[in-house]
XYZ file of C-alpha atoms in Angstrom:
163
model
C 1.862 51.585 -37.513
C 3.140 48.393 -36.180
C 1.734 46.721 -33.123
C 4.351 45.913 -30.552
C 3.639 42.664 -28.890
C 5.252 42.059 -25.613
C 5.052 38.427 -24.716
C 6.354 37.604 -21.337
C 6.777 34.022 -20.125
C 8.010 32.495 -16.917
C 11.704 32.389 -16.247
C 13.456 29.159 -15.437
C 14.002 30.350 -11.853
C 10.270 30.963 -11.354
C 9.402 27.507 -12.674
C 12.023 25.869 -10.426
C 10.729 27.724 -7.346
C 7.182 26.495 -8.043
C 8.441 22.918 -8.525
C 10.384 23.043 -5.246
C 7.292 24.284 -3.389
C 5.159 21.528 -4.933
C 7.822 18.946 -4.020
C 7.895 20.090 -0.401
C 4.095 19.966 -0.171
C 3.939 16.446 -1.659
C 6.649 15.311 0.760
C 4.778 16.685 3.766
C 1.537 15.087 2.629
C 3.303 11.752 2.174
C 4.758 11.881 5.671
C 1.371 12.819 7.164
C -0.418 10.016 5.356
C 1.947 7.295 6.566
C 0.663 6.058 9.919
C 3.085 6.167 12.807
C 3.632 3.243 15.192
C 1.110 4.596 17.706
C -1.612 4.775 15.041
C -0.839 1.278 13.708
C -0.946 -0.274 17.198
C -4.103 1.664 18.114
C -5.894 0.544 14.932
C -4.902 -3.088 15.450
C -5.869 -3.003 19.133
C -9.238 -1.392 18.352
C -9.949 -4.053 15.726
C -8.993 -6.862 18.101
C -10.973 -5.377 21.012
C -14.097 -5.169 18.841
C -13.605 -8.753 17.668
C -13.228 -9.998 21.251
C -16.440 -8.197 22.244
C -18.153 -9.737 19.224
C -16.816 -13.165 20.219
C -18.351 -12.870 23.665
C -21.669 -11.666 22.242
C -21.755 -14.443 19.662
C -20.995 -17.106 22.294
C -23.913 -15.844 24.386
C -26.274 -15.598 21.398
C -25.395 -19.020 19.971
C -25.249 -20.845 23.300
C -21.914 -22.349 22.218
C -18.435 -21.583 23.614
C -15.967 -19.844 21.304
C -12.225 -19.792 21.849
C -9.523 -17.359 20.733
C -5.821 -18.056 20.210
C -2.761 -16.282 18.850
C -0.076 -18.057 16.831
C 2.955 -16.520 15.094
C 1.593 -13.117 14.134
C -1.958 -14.243 13.516
C -5.003 -15.033 15.559
C -7.890 -17.380 15.117
C -11.255 -18.267 16.560
C -12.299 -21.798 17.473
C -15.572 -23.745 17.883
C -16.342 -27.178 19.275
C -17.175 -29.891 16.755
C -19.507 -32.896 17.205
C -16.738 -34.817 19.049
C -16.162 -31.903 21.458
C -12.809 -31.051 19.839
C -11.719 -27.481 19.087
C -11.662 -26.746 15.357
C -11.058 -23.426 13.563
C -14.298 -21.551 12.848
C -15.242 -21.507 9.203
C -17.872 -19.666 7.230
C -17.923 -16.678 9.600
C -17.074 -13.353 7.984
C -16.418 -11.653 11.324
C -14.702 -14.278 13.466
C -12.218 -15.573 10.936
C -8.458 -16.114 10.918
C -6.597 -12.814 10.712
C -3.010 -11.625 10.727
C -1.670 -8.841 12.893
C -0.633 -5.625 11.131
C 2.966 -5.568 9.836
C 5.401 -5.408 12.735
C 2.739 -5.602 15.465
C 3.332 -8.384 17.957
C 1.254 -9.822 20.745
C 3.727 -9.437 23.606
C 1.521 -11.142 26.201
C -1.863 -12.791 26.575
C -2.898 -13.417 30.160
C -6.013 -14.999 31.621
C -6.608 -14.575 35.359
C -3.149 -12.940 35.505
C -1.467 -16.117 34.222
C 0.241 -16.153 30.825
C -1.272 -18.426 28.227
C 1.158 -20.907 26.720
C 1.356 -21.446 22.970
C -1.641 -23.483 21.909
C -3.803 -22.466 24.876
C -7.012 -20.590 24.180
C -8.966 -17.745 25.689
C -12.476 -19.119 26.222
C -15.733 -17.185 25.838
C -18.603 -19.022 27.516
C -22.277 -18.951 26.510
C -23.161 -17.830 30.049
C -21.427 -14.505 29.373
C -19.217 -14.928 32.423
C -15.592 -15.020 31.344
C -12.189 -15.081 32.974
C -10.549 -11.635 33.106
C -7.855 -11.271 30.454
C -5.267 -8.850 29.079
C -3.605 -8.777 25.678
C -0.558 -6.561 25.062
C 0.204 -5.413 21.509
C 3.510 -3.698 20.723
C 5.244 -2.085 17.759
C 8.618 -0.528 18.561
C 7.857 2.014 21.338
C 4.084 1.941 20.853
C 2.060 -0.221 23.228
C -1.637 -1.031 23.594
C -3.310 -3.174 26.187
C -6.719 -4.751 25.752
C -8.343 -5.926 28.947
C -11.581 -7.786 29.495
C -13.393 -8.246 32.768
C -15.549 -11.122 34.012
C -18.706 -9.402 32.680
C -17.354 -9.259 29.136
C -16.550 -5.551 29.046
C -13.464 -4.801 26.973
C -11.256 -1.767 27.582
C -8.380 -0.399 25.514
C -5.373 1.571 26.783
C -2.683 2.938 24.452
C 0.624 4.366 25.665
C 4.265 4.913 24.722
C 6.796 2.455 26.088
C 9.552 4.350 27.912
C 12.956 2.811 27.303
């Protein structure tokens, strides 16, 4: 008596259906993992807000003023040297030169409701009392505003720009 073996494999159609389903799932995961403009602006604004709070705290703790400026897609922190001239801070892992995230722009930086010109700096005093400021970050329709009050409290507001 012979044994009848019935081997059954997958058809080409079944394999293609599984591959299409896997392709759709990978595509959806890829889209979900790419941050949208709102997320990019929010992350950049949160990072900058924390750094500005840290700047204020460090100025108070060190007893030395620290300045902040933005230039062509990057920002930097400044300290006074022995001749009372502003020089970029060096050797500080937290308050170091940084670039804004790709595409994010600082649309406005205002101190006491007056726009800062290029080269002007936002000053954090050792007394802890600072001029109120706002910084507006934008990426396409996404917008975030960082505001600081005279007591050094920093607040973040994120919203969609309506065009």
